[in-house]
mmCIF file with all atom_site columns, C-alpha atoms and ligand atoms in Angstrom:
data_model
loop_
_atom_site.group_PDB
_atom_site.id
_atom_site.type_symbol
_atom_site.label_atom_id
_atom_site.label_alt_id
_atom_site.label_comp_id
_atom_site.label_asym_id
_atom_site.label_entity_id
_atom_site.label_seq_id
_atom_site.pdbx_PDB_ins_code
_atom_site.Cartn_x
_atom_site.Cartn_y
_atom_site.Cartn_z
_atom_site.occupancy
_atom_site.B_iso_or_equiv
_atom_site.pdbx_formal_charge
_atom_site.auth_seq_id
_atom_site.auth_comp_id
_atom_site.auth_asym_id
_atom_site.auth_atom_id
_atom_site.pdbx_PDB_model_num
ATOM   1   C CA . MET A 1 1   ? 141.997 34.776 142.213 1.00 0.00 ? 523  MET A CA 1
ATOM   2   C CA . LEU A 1 2   ? 141.497 33.498 138.348 1.00 0.00 ? 524  LEU A CA 1
ATOM   3   C CA . SER A 1 3   ? 140.498 30.149 136.786 1.00 0.00 ? 525  SER A CA 1
ATOM   4   C CA . GLN A 1 4   ? 142.956 28.575 134.296 1.00 0.00 ? 526  GLN A CA 1
ATOM   5   C CA . ALA A 1 5   ? 141.533 29.309 130.670 1.00 0.00 ? 527  ALA A CA 1
ATOM   6   C CA . ARG A 1 6   ? 140.255 26.275 129.051 1.00 0.00 ? 528  ARG A CA 1
ATOM   7   C CA . LEU A 1 7   ? 141.412 25.558 125.389 1.00 0.00 ? 529  LEU A CA 1
ATOM   8   C CA . ALA A 1 8   ? 139.897 23.490 122.792 1.00 0.00 ? 530  ALA A CA 1
ATOM   9   C CA . VAL A 1 9   ? 142.422 22.970 120.048 1.00 0.00 ? 531  VAL A CA 1
ATOM   10  C CA . LEU A 1 10  ? 141.226 21.853 116.635 1.00 0.00 ? 532  LEU A CA 1
ATOM   11  C CA . CYS A 1 11  ? 143.459 19.959 114.203 1.00 0.00 ? 533  CYS A CA 1
ATOM   12  C CA . SER A 1 12  ? 143.273 18.347 110.885 1.00 0.00 ? 534  SER A CA 1
ATOM   13  C CA . GLY A 1 13  ? 146.718 16.926 110.222 1.00 0.00 ? 535  GLY A CA 1
ATOM   14  C CA . PHE A 1 14  ? 150.308 16.739 111.832 1.00 0.00 ? 536  PHE A CA 1
ATOM   15  C CA . GLY A 1 15  ? 149.853 18.637 114.869 1.00 0.00 ? 537  GLY A CA 1
ATOM   16  C CA . SER A 1 16  ? 152.995 20.324 115.290 1.00 0.00 ? 538  SER A CA 1
ATOM   17  C CA . ASN A 1 17  ? 151.542 23.544 116.531 1.00 0.00 ? 539  ASN A CA 1
ATOM   18  C CA . LEU A 1 18  ? 149.539 21.355 118.927 1.00 0.00 ? 540  LEU A CA 1
ATOM   19  C CA . GLN A 1 19  ? 152.532 19.959 120.177 1.00 0.00 ? 541  GLN A CA 1
ATOM   20  C CA . ALA A 1 20  ? 154.046 23.265 120.542 1.00 0.00 ? 542  ALA A CA 1
ATOM   21  C CA . ILE A 1 21  ? 151.259 24.210 122.727 1.00 0.00 ? 543  ILE A CA 1
ATOM   22  C CA . ILE A 1 22  ? 151.417 21.197 124.772 1.00 0.00 ? 544  ILE A CA 1
ATOM   23  C CA . ASP A 1 23  ? 155.026 21.856 125.082 1.00 0.00 ? 545  ASP A CA 1
ATOM   24  C CA . ALA A 1 24  ? 154.680 25.595 126.150 1.00 0.00 ? 546  ALA A CA 1
ATOM   25  C CA . VAL A 1 25  ? 152.089 24.648 128.897 1.00 0.00 ? 547  VAL A CA 1
ATOM   26  C CA . ARG A 1 26  ? 154.271 21.918 130.179 1.00 0.00 ? 548  ARG A CA 1
ATOM   27  C CA . SER A 1 27  ? 157.323 24.360 130.415 1.00 0.00 ? 549  SER A CA 1
ATOM   28  C CA . GLY A 1 28  ? 155.139 27.158 131.907 1.00 0.00 ? 550  GLY A CA 1
ATOM   29  C CA . ARG A 1 29  ? 155.454 29.425 129.122 1.00 0.00 ? 551  ARG A CA 1
ATOM   30  C CA . LEU A 1 30  ? 151.813 29.219 128.757 1.00 0.00 ? 552  LEU A CA 1
ATOM   31  C CA . SER A 1 31  ? 149.225 29.308 131.710 1.00 0.00 ? 553  SER A CA 1
ATOM   32  C CA . VAL A 1 32  ? 146.103 27.377 130.192 1.00 0.00 ? 554  VAL A CA 1
ATOM   33  C CA . GLN A 1 33  ? 144.407 23.932 130.298 1.00 0.00 ? 555  GLN A CA 1
ATOM   34  C CA . ILE A 1 34  ? 144.152 21.943 127.208 1.00 0.00 ? 556  ILE A CA 1
ATOM   35  C CA . ALA A 1 35  ? 140.681 20.617 128.072 1.00 0.00 ? 557  ALA A CA 1
ATOM   36  C CA . SER A 1 36  ? 140.343 18.623 124.725 1.00 0.00 ? 558  SER A CA 1
ATOM   37  C CA . VAL A 1 37  ? 141.716 18.054 121.197 1.00 0.00 ? 559  VAL A CA 1
ATOM   38  C CA . ILE A 1 38  ? 139.102 18.174 118.208 1.00 0.00 ? 560  ILE A CA 1
ATOM   39  C CA . SER A 1 39  ? 139.627 16.622 114.873 1.00 0.00 ? 561  SER A CA 1
ATOM   40  C CA . ASP A 1 40  ? 137.933 16.403 111.497 1.00 0.00 ? 562  ASP A CA 1
ATOM   41  C CA . ASN A 1 41  ? 140.298 13.961 110.106 1.00 0.00 ? 563  ASN A CA 1
ATOM   42  C CA . PRO A 1 42  ? 140.813 9.985  111.383 1.00 0.00 ? 564  PRO A CA 1
ATOM   43  C CA . ASP A 1 43  ? 144.210 9.995  109.922 1.00 0.00 ? 565  ASP A CA 1
ATOM   44  C CA . ALA A 1 44  ? 145.492 12.985 111.808 1.00 0.00 ? 566  ALA A CA 1
ATOM   45  C CA . TYR A 1 45  ? 148.841 12.544 113.879 1.00 0.00 ? 567  TYR A CA 1
ATOM   46  C CA . ALA A 1 46  ? 147.229 15.390 116.195 1.00 0.00 ? 568  ALA A CA 1
ATOM   47  C CA . ILE A 1 47  ? 145.187 12.405 117.580 1.00 0.00 ? 569  ILE A CA 1
ATOM   48  C CA . THR A 1 48  ? 148.054 10.410 118.631 1.00 0.00 ? 570  THR A CA 1
ATOM   49  C CA . ARG A 1 49  ? 149.896 13.185 120.073 1.00 0.00 ? 571  ARG A CA 1
ATOM   50  C CA . ALA A 1 50  ? 146.544 14.140 122.313 1.00 0.00 ? 572  ALA A CA 1
ATOM   51  C CA . ARG A 1 51  ? 146.564 10.364 123.490 1.00 0.00 ? 573  ARG A CA 1
ATOM   52  C CA . GLN A 1 52  ? 150.190 10.640 124.320 1.00 0.00 ? 574  GLN A CA 1
ATOM   53  C CA . ASN A 1 53  ? 149.894 13.462 126.367 1.00 0.00 ? 575  ASN A CA 1
ATOM   54  C CA . ASN A 1 54  ? 146.541 12.144 128.186 1.00 0.00 ? 576  ASN A CA 1
ATOM   55  C CA . ILE A 1 55  ? 144.542 15.116 126.513 1.00 0.00 ? 577  ILE A CA 1
ATOM   56  C CA . SER A 1 56  ? 140.899 14.277 125.818 1.00 0.00 ? 578  SER A CA 1
ATOM   57  C CA . CYS A 1 57  ? 140.369 13.965 121.936 1.00 0.00 ? 579  CYS A CA 1
ATOM   58  C CA . VAL A 1 58  ? 137.121 13.661 119.799 1.00 0.00 ? 580  VAL A CA 1
ATOM   59  C CA . LEU A 1 59  ? 137.021 12.813 116.243 1.00 0.00 ? 581  LEU A CA 1
ATOM   60  C CA . LEU A 1 60  ? 134.236 14.382 114.339 1.00 0.00 ? 582  LEU A CA 1
ATOM   61  C CA . ASN A 1 61  ? 134.533 12.926 110.725 1.00 0.00 ? 583  ASN A CA 1
ATOM   62  C CA . PRO A 1 62  ? 132.535 15.329 108.304 1.00 0.00 ? 584  PRO A CA 1
ATOM   63  C CA . LYS A 1 63  ? 131.226 12.012 106.487 1.00 0.00 ? 585  LYS A CA 1
ATOM   64  C CA . GLU A 1 64  ? 129.056 11.152 109.413 1.00 0.00 ? 586  GLU A CA 1
ATOM   65  C CA . TYR A 1 65  ? 127.162 14.574 109.003 1.00 0.00 ? 587  TYR A CA 1
ATOM   66  C CA . SER A 1 66  ? 125.077 15.394 105.897 1.00 0.00 ? 588  SER A CA 1
ATOM   67  C CA . THR A 1 67  ? 125.282 19.132 106.040 1.00 0.00 ? 589  THR A CA 1
ATOM   68  C CA . ARG A 1 68  ? 127.952 21.709 107.043 1.00 0.00 ? 590  ARG A CA 1
ATOM   69  C CA . SER A 1 69  ? 125.454 23.185 109.705 1.00 0.00 ? 591  SER A CA 1
ATOM   70  C CA . ALA A 1 70  ? 125.085 19.574 111.317 1.00 0.00 ? 592  ALA A CA 1
ATOM   71  C CA . MET A 1 71  ? 129.088 19.387 111.499 1.00 0.00 ? 593  MET A CA 1
ATOM   72  C CA . ASP A 1 72  ? 129.248 22.769 113.228 1.00 0.00 ? 594  ASP A CA 1
ATOM   73  C CA . GLN A 1 73  ? 126.433 21.633 115.654 1.00 0.00 ? 595  GLN A CA 1
ATOM   74  C CA . ALA A 1 74  ? 128.760 18.873 116.654 1.00 0.00 ? 596  ALA A CA 1
ATOM   75  C CA . ILE A 1 75  ? 131.861 21.071 117.141 1.00 0.00 ? 597  ILE A CA 1
ATOM   76  C CA . LEU A 1 76  ? 129.453 23.568 119.099 1.00 0.00 ? 598  LEU A CA 1
ATOM   77  C CA . SER A 1 77  ? 128.244 20.577 121.168 1.00 0.00 ? 599  SER A CA 1
ATOM   78  C CA . GLU A 1 78  ? 131.798 19.309 121.896 1.00 0.00 ? 600  GLU A CA 1
ATOM   79  C CA . LEU A 1 79  ? 132.979 22.634 122.935 1.00 0.00 ? 601  LEU A CA 1
ATOM   80  C CA . GLY A 1 80  ? 130.189 23.219 125.397 1.00 0.00 ? 602  GLY A CA 1
ATOM   81  C CA . LYS A 1 81  ? 130.820 19.834 126.945 1.00 0.00 ? 603  LYS A CA 1
ATOM   82  C CA . TYR A 1 82  ? 134.537 20.589 127.677 1.00 0.00 ? 604  TYR A CA 1
ATOM   83  C CA . GLN A 1 83  ? 133.644 24.226 128.637 1.00 0.00 ? 605  GLN A CA 1
ATOM   84  C CA . ALA A 1 84  ? 136.115 25.781 126.284 1.00 0.00 ? 606  ALA A CA 1
ATOM   85  C CA . ASP A 1 85  ? 136.607 29.327 126.666 1.00 0.00 ? 607  ASP A CA 1
ATOM   86  C CA . TRP A 1 86  ? 138.942 29.482 123.927 1.00 0.00 ? 608  TRP A CA 1
ATOM   87  C CA . VAL A 1 87  ? 139.172 27.652 120.500 1.00 0.00 ? 609  VAL A CA 1
ATOM   88  C CA . ILE A 1 88  ? 142.382 27.228 118.844 1.00 0.00 ? 610  ILE A CA 1
ATOM   89  C CA . LEU A 1 89  ? 142.691 26.378 115.220 1.00 0.00 ? 611  LEU A CA 1
ATOM   90  C CA . ALA A 1 90  ? 146.028 24.747 114.862 1.00 0.00 ? 612  ALA A CA 1
ATOM   91  C CA . GLY A 1 91  ? 146.118 23.413 111.180 1.00 0.00 ? 613  GLY A CA 1
ATOM   92  C CA . PHE A 1 92  ? 142.238 23.129 111.138 1.00 0.00 ? 614  PHE A CA 1
ATOM   93  C CA . MET A 1 93  ? 141.346 22.736 107.242 1.00 0.00 ? 615  MET A CA 1
ATOM   94  C CA . ARG A 1 94  ? 137.940 23.332 107.625 1.00 0.00 ? 616  ARG A CA 1
ATOM   95  C CA . LEU A 1 95  ? 136.029 26.627 107.599 1.00 0.00 ? 617  LEU A CA 1
ATOM   96  C CA . LEU A 1 96  ? 134.179 27.375 110.879 1.00 0.00 ? 618  LEU A CA 1
ATOM   97  C CA . GLY A 1 97  ? 130.410 28.142 110.081 1.00 0.00 ? 619  GLY A CA 1
ATOM   98  C CA . PRO A 1 98  ? 128.719 31.383 111.279 1.00 0.00 ? 620  PRO A CA 1
ATOM   99  C CA . GLN A 1 99  ? 127.056 29.786 114.311 1.00 0.00 ? 621  GLN A CA 1
ATOM   100 C CA . VAL A 1 100 ? 130.379 28.543 115.622 1.00 0.00 ? 622  VAL A CA 1
ATOM   101 C CA . VAL A 1 101 ? 132.091 31.862 114.964 1.00 0.00 ? 623  VAL A CA 1
ATOM   102 C CA . ALA A 1 102 ? 129.137 34.086 116.669 1.00 0.00 ? 624  ALA A CA 1
ATOM   103 C CA . ALA A 1 103 ? 129.176 31.475 119.648 1.00 0.00 ? 625  ALA A CA 1
ATOM   104 C CA . TYR A 1 104 ? 132.629 32.117 120.084 1.00 0.00 ? 626  TYR A CA 1
ATOM   105 C CA . ARG A 1 105 ? 133.523 35.660 118.578 1.00 0.00 ? 627  ARG A CA 1
ATOM   106 C CA . ASN A 1 106 ? 136.673 36.892 119.479 1.00 0.00 ? 628  ASN A CA 1
ATOM   107 C CA . ARG A 1 107 ? 137.769 33.602 121.249 1.00 0.00 ? 629  ARG A CA 1
ATOM   108 C CA . ILE A 1 108 ? 138.664 31.686 118.048 1.00 0.00 ? 630  ILE A CA 1
ATOM   109 C CA . LEU A 1 109 ? 142.431 31.961 116.892 1.00 0.00 ? 631  LEU A CA 1
ATOM   110 C CA . ASN A 1 110 ? 143.737 30.653 113.863 1.00 0.00 ? 632  ASN A CA 1
ATOM   111 C CA . ILE A 1 111 ? 147.479 30.490 112.937 1.00 0.00 ? 633  ILE A CA 1
ATOM   112 C CA . HIS A 1 112 ? 148.316 30.912 109.198 1.00 0.00 ? 634  HIS A CA 1
ATOM   113 C CA . PRO A 1 113 ? 151.733 30.269 107.661 1.00 0.00 ? 635  PRO A CA 1
ATOM   114 C CA . ALA A 1 114 ? 151.988 33.761 105.746 1.00 0.00 ? 636  ALA A CA 1
ATOM   115 C CA . LEU A 1 115 ? 151.681 37.642 106.357 1.00 0.00 ? 637  LEU A CA 1
ATOM   116 C CA . LEU A 1 116 ? 148.136 38.175 106.085 1.00 0.00 ? 638  LEU A CA 1
ATOM   117 C CA . PRO A 1 117 ? 146.131 39.528 104.150 1.00 0.00 ? 639  PRO A CA 1
ATOM   118 C CA . SER A 1 118 ? 148.790 38.330 101.550 1.00 0.00 ? 640  SER A CA 1
ATOM   119 C CA . PHE A 1 119 ? 148.271 34.519 100.653 1.00 0.00 ? 641  PHE A CA 1
ATOM   120 C CA . PRO A 1 120 ? 145.327 33.522 102.734 1.00 0.00 ? 642  PRO A CA 1
ATOM   121 C CA . GLY A 1 121 ? 143.733 29.955 102.081 1.00 0.00 ? 643  GLY A CA 1
ATOM   122 C CA . THR A 1 122 ? 145.713 26.718 101.375 1.00 0.00 ? 644  THR A CA 1
ATOM   123 C CA . HIS A 1 123 ? 149.049 26.144 100.429 1.00 0.00 ? 645  HIS A CA 1
ATOM   124 C CA . ALA A 1 124 ? 150.471 29.506 101.460 1.00 0.00 ? 646  ALA A CA 1
ATOM   125 C CA . ILE A 1 125 ? 154.062 28.881 101.916 1.00 0.00 ? 647  ILE A CA 1
ATOM   126 C CA . LYS A 1 126 ? 154.263 27.190 98.564  1.00 0.00 ? 648  LYS A CA 1
ATOM   127 C CA . ARG A 1 127 ? 152.335 30.103 96.981  1.00 0.00 ? 649  ARG A CA 1
ATOM   128 C CA . ALA A 1 128 ? 154.679 32.765 98.475  1.00 0.00 ? 650  ALA A CA 1
ATOM   129 C CA . TRP A 1 129 ? 157.515 30.795 97.749  1.00 0.00 ? 651  TRP A CA 1
ATOM   130 C CA . GLU A 1 130 ? 156.427 30.212 94.037  1.00 0.00 ? 652  GLU A CA 1
ATOM   131 C CA . ALA A 1 131 ? 155.705 34.213 93.975  1.00 0.00 ? 653  ALA A CA 1
ATOM   132 C CA . LYS A 1 132 ? 159.305 34.982 94.670  1.00 0.00 ? 654  LYS A CA 1
ATOM   133 C CA . VAL A 1 133 ? 158.277 37.325 97.339  1.00 0.00 ? 655  VAL A CA 1
ATOM   134 C CA . PRO A 1 134 ? 161.259 38.474 99.324  1.00 0.00 ? 656  PRO A CA 1
ATOM   135 C CA . VAL A 1 135 ? 159.311 38.320 102.680 1.00 0.00 ? 657  VAL A CA 1
ATOM   136 C CA . THR A 1 136 ? 156.700 36.154 103.942 1.00 0.00 ? 658  THR A CA 1
ATOM   137 C CA . GLY A 1 137 ? 156.035 34.975 107.726 1.00 0.00 ? 659  GLY A CA 1
ATOM   138 C CA . VAL A 1 138 ? 153.608 33.721 110.112 1.00 0.00 ? 660  VAL A CA 1
ATOM   139 C CA . THR A 1 139 ? 150.214 35.374 111.378 1.00 0.00 ? 661  THR A CA 1
ATOM   140 C CA . VAL A 1 140 ? 148.087 34.755 114.416 1.00 0.00 ? 662  VAL A CA 1
ATOM   141 C CA . HIS A 1 141 ? 144.639 36.134 114.113 1.00 0.00 ? 663  HIS A CA 1
ATOM   142 C CA . PHE A 1 142 ? 140.990 35.970 115.401 1.00 0.00 ? 664  PHE A CA 1
ATOM   143 C CA . VAL A 1 143 ? 138.810 33.940 113.068 1.00 0.00 ? 665  VAL A CA 1
ATOM   144 C CA . ASP A 1 144 ? 135.554 35.558 111.817 1.00 0.00 ? 666  ASP A CA 1
ATOM   145 C CA . GLU A 1 145 ? 133.371 34.417 108.986 1.00 0.00 ? 667  GLU A CA 1
ATOM   146 C CA . GLY A 1 146 ? 136.016 34.880 106.156 1.00 0.00 ? 668  GLY A CA 1
ATOM   147 C CA . ILE A 1 147 ? 138.885 32.834 105.082 1.00 0.00 ? 669  ILE A CA 1
ATOM   148 C CA . ASP A 1 148 ? 141.690 34.116 106.909 1.00 0.00 ? 670  ASP A CA 1
ATOM   149 C CA . THR A 1 149 ? 140.424 37.835 107.299 1.00 0.00 ? 671  THR A CA 1
ATOM   150 C CA . GLY A 1 150 ? 139.898 38.245 110.920 1.00 0.00 ? 672  GLY A CA 1
ATOM   151 C CA . PRO A 1 151 ? 141.881 40.767 113.053 1.00 0.00 ? 673  PRO A CA 1
ATOM   152 C CA . ILE A 1 152 ? 145.606 40.153 113.594 1.00 0.00 ? 674  ILE A CA 1
ATOM   153 C CA . ILE A 1 153 ? 146.777 39.328 116.940 1.00 0.00 ? 675  ILE A CA 1
ATOM   154 C CA . LEU A 1 154 ? 150.515 38.868 116.073 1.00 0.00 ? 676  LEU A CA 1
ATOM   155 C CA . GLN A 1 155 ? 152.873 38.527 112.972 1.00 0.00 ? 677  GLN A CA 1
ATOM   156 C CA . GLU A 1 156 ? 156.449 37.656 112.476 1.00 0.00 ? 678  GLU A CA 1
ATOM   157 C CA . GLU A 1 157 ? 158.262 38.240 109.038 1.00 0.00 ? 679  GLU A CA 1
ATOM   158 C CA . VAL A 1 158 ? 160.338 35.285 107.661 1.00 0.00 ? 680  VAL A CA 1
ATOM   159 C CA . LYS A 1 159 ? 162.728 36.458 104.823 1.00 0.00 ? 681  LYS A CA 1
ATOM   160 C CA . ILE A 1 160 ? 163.129 34.129 101.738 1.00 0.00 ? 682  ILE A CA 1
ATOM   161 C CA . LEU A 1 161 ? 166.860 33.438 101.403 1.00 0.00 ? 683  LEU A CA 1
ATOM   162 C CA . ASP A 1 162 ? 168.528 33.525 97.768  1.00 0.00 ? 684  ASP A CA 1
ATOM   163 C CA . GLY A 1 163 ? 167.995 30.046 96.268  1.00 0.00 ? 685  GLY A CA 1
ATOM   164 C CA . GLU A 1 164 ? 166.194 28.692 99.264  1.00 0.00 ? 686  GLU A CA 1
ATOM   165 C CA . SER A 1 165 ? 164.403 25.309 98.935  1.00 0.00 ? 687  SER A CA 1
ATOM   166 C CA . LEU A 1 166 ? 160.584 25.235 99.518  1.00 0.00 ? 688  LEU A CA 1
ATOM   167 C CA . GLU A 1 167 ? 161.546 22.410 102.219 1.00 0.00 ? 689  GLU A CA 1
ATOM   168 C CA . ASN A 1 168 ? 163.775 24.880 104.024 1.00 0.00 ? 690  ASN A CA 1
ATOM   169 C CA . LEU A 1 169 ? 161.522 27.472 104.051 1.00 0.00 ? 691  LEU A CA 1
ATOM   170 C CA . GLU A 1 170 ? 158.483 25.386 105.339 1.00 0.00 ? 692  GLU A CA 1
ATOM   171 C CA . LYS A 1 171 ? 160.914 24.336 108.341 1.00 0.00 ? 693  LYS A CA 1
ATOM   172 C CA . ARG A 1 172 ? 161.924 27.871 109.035 1.00 0.00 ? 694  ARG A CA 1
ATOM   173 C CA . ILE A 1 173 ? 158.274 29.109 109.031 1.00 0.00 ? 695  ILE A CA 1
ATOM   174 C CA . HIS A 1 174 ? 157.231 26.062 111.182 1.00 0.00 ? 696  HIS A CA 1
ATOM   175 C CA . GLU A 1 175 ? 159.820 26.981 113.809 1.00 0.00 ? 697  GLU A CA 1
ATOM   176 C CA . VAL A 1 176 ? 158.667 30.726 113.833 1.00 0.00 ? 698  VAL A CA 1
ATOM   177 C CA . GLU A 1 177 ? 154.959 29.339 114.215 1.00 0.00 ? 699  GLU A CA 1
ATOM   178 C CA . HIS A 1 178 ? 155.927 27.010 117.230 1.00 0.00 ? 700  HIS A CA 1
ATOM   179 C CA . ARG A 1 179 ? 157.355 29.881 118.939 1.00 0.00 ? 701  ARG A CA 1
ATOM   180 C CA . LEU A 1 180 ? 154.621 32.485 118.079 1.00 0.00 ? 702  LEU A CA 1
ATOM   181 C CA . TYR A 1 181 ? 151.409 30.975 118.707 1.00 0.00 ? 703  TYR A CA 1
ATOM   182 C CA . PRO A 1 182 ? 151.895 29.871 122.662 1.00 0.00 ? 704  PRO A CA 1
ATOM   183 C CA . LYS A 1 183 ? 152.937 33.642 123.019 1.00 0.00 ? 705  LYS A CA 1
ATOM   184 C CA . ALA A 1 184 ? 150.147 35.181 121.040 1.00 0.00 ? 706  ALA A CA 1
ATOM   185 C CA . ILE A 1 185 ? 147.555 32.841 122.957 1.00 0.00 ? 707  ILE A CA 1
ATOM   186 C CA . GLN A 1 186 ? 148.922 33.848 126.166 1.00 0.00 ? 708  GLN A CA 1
ATOM   187 C CA . GLN A 1 187 ? 148.828 37.378 125.260 1.00 0.00 ? 709  GLN A CA 1
ATOM   188 C CA . VAL A 1 188 ? 145.063 37.264 124.255 1.00 0.00 ? 710  VAL A CA 1
ATOM   189 C CA . ILE A 1 189 ? 144.281 35.615 127.336 1.00 0.00 ? 711  ILE A CA 1
ATOM   190 C CA . ASP A 1 190 ? 145.774 37.994 129.588 1.00 0.00 ? 712  ASP A CA 1
ATOM   191 C CA . LYS A 1 191 ? 143.930 40.856 128.006 1.00 0.00 ? 713  LYS A CA 1
ATOM   192 C CA . ASN A 1 192 ? 140.593 38.780 129.008 1.00 0.00 ? 714  ASN A CA 1
ATOM   193 C CA . LYS A 1 193 ? 141.218 37.600 132.454 1.00 0.00 ? 715  LYS A CA 1
ATOM   194 C CA . ILE A 1 194 ? 138.437 35.067 133.225 1.00 0.00 ? 716  ILE A CA 1
ATOM   195 C CA . PRO A 1 195 ? 136.917 35.499 136.637 1.00 0.00 ? 717  PRO A CA 1
ATOM   196 C CA . ASN A 1 196 ? 136.466 32.293 138.737 1.00 0.00 ? 718  ASN A CA 1
ATOM   197 C CA . ASN A 1 197 ? 132.849 32.752 139.105 1.00 0.00 ? 719  ASN A CA 1
ATOM   198 C CA . LYS A 1 198 ? 132.163 33.217 135.223 1.00 0.00 ? 720  LYS A CA 1
HETATM 199 C C1 . LIG B 2 .   ? 150.690 24.949 109.997 1.00 0.00 ? 1009 LIG B C1 1
HETATM 200 O O1 . LIG B 2 .   ? 151.801 25.565 109.091 1.00 0.00 ? 1009 LIG B O1 1
HETATM 201 C C2 . LIG B 2 .   ? 149.389 26.089 109.840 1.00 0.00 ? 1009 LIG B C2 1
HETATM 202 O O2 . LIG B 2 .   ? 149.809 27.405 109.879 1.00 0.00 ? 1009 LIG B O2 1
HETATM 203 C C3 . LIG B 2 .   ? 148.752 25.464 108.629 1.00 0.00 ? 1009 LIG B C3 1
HETATM 204 O O3 . LIG B 2 .   ? 148.835 24.382 108.344 1.00 0.00 ? 1009 LIG B O3 1
HETATM 205 C C4 . LIG B 2 .   ? 149.986 23.807 109.107 1.00 0.00 ? 1009 LIG B C4 1
HETATM 206 C C5 . LIG B 2 .   ? 149.435 22.687 110.256 1.00 0.00 ? 1009 LIG B C5 1
HETATM 207 O O4 . LIG B 2 .   ? 150.716 22.167 110.722 1.00 0.00 ? 1009 LIG B O4 1
HETATM 208 N N1 . LIG B 2 .   ? 147.375 26.332 108.624 1.00 0.00 ? 1009 LIG B N1 1
HETATM 209 C C6 . LIG B 2 .   ? 146.986 26.890 107.536 1.00 0.00 ? 1009 LIG B C6 1
HETATM 210 O O5 . LIG B 2 .   ? 147.755 27.042 106.332 1.00 0.00 ? 1009 LIG B O5 1
HETATM 211 C C7 . LIG B 2 .   ? 145.471 27.487 107.815 1.00 0.00 ? 1009 LIG B C7 1
HETATM 212 N N2 . LIG B 2 .   ? 145.028 27.929 106.582 1.00 0.00 ? 1009 LIG B N2 1
HETATM 213 P P1 . LIG B 2 .   ? 150.611 21.347 111.906 1.00 0.00 ? 1009 LIG B P1 1
HETATM 214 O O6 . LIG B 2 .   ? 149.376 20.332 111.854 1.00 0.00 ? 1009 LIG B O6 1
HETATM 215 O O7 . LIG B 2 .   ? 151.949 20.588 112.010 1.00 0.00 ? 1009 LIG B O7 1
HETATM 216 O O8 . LIG B 2 .   ? 150.304 22.156 113.115 1.00 0.00 ? 1009 LIG B O8 1
#
C-alpha cells in the first residue's frame, strides 16, 4: 500500500500550468495530492485558482524578507509544514537558493517553454521566435543550482510555422505544457514510489 505523493506547487503568475495539474488530478490522469500552492507574487492569478479549488495557498512576498536566504528559509518552512514530497515549479520566476535545492534534491521539477539547453531563462518563447529557429518546444527537468540546467525528464518539440505570430506560438507551446507537465510528474513519481511508513 502506497501513500499518495504530496505536491507543493510554486507559482508567480497566471497559473495555467497549476490549472492543468489540478485538472489532471481531477480526471484521474495524475495520482497525487496537491498539498499547497505557494506564490511569491500577491497579484498572481494562481492564488485565485488555488482558492477556487480549495487548495491551501501561501503568499511569501519577497519584499518582507531582507535576504534571499531568509526567503528560502520561509519556503522551506512552508514545504515542511505541508509535508511536501515534491516541489513543482509552475511559472515560478525566482531562482531557488542552494538550501532549498539541497533539501529537495531530485524532488524539484520545473517546466520551461523551450527545448533546453536552448533558450534558458526568461522570455524563452519570444527569444526562440525572434531567433527564427525552425523548432522550439517544452522541457520538464529536475531543478539544480543553475538556471534551467538540471537533468531533463521529458521534452516535446514544437515546430515554428511559416509566418507564425508570437501569440499563436505561445498558445501552442502552452497547450503542450499543459499536457506534458502532468505526464512528467506522474512518470517521476512512479519511479520513486513512497512507502506508507516513510
Ligand atoms: C509557462 O510557460 C512556463 O513554462 C514559464 O512560465 C509560464 C508560466 O505560465 N516558465 C518559465 O519561463 C521558467 N523559466 P503559467 O503561470 O500560466 O503556468
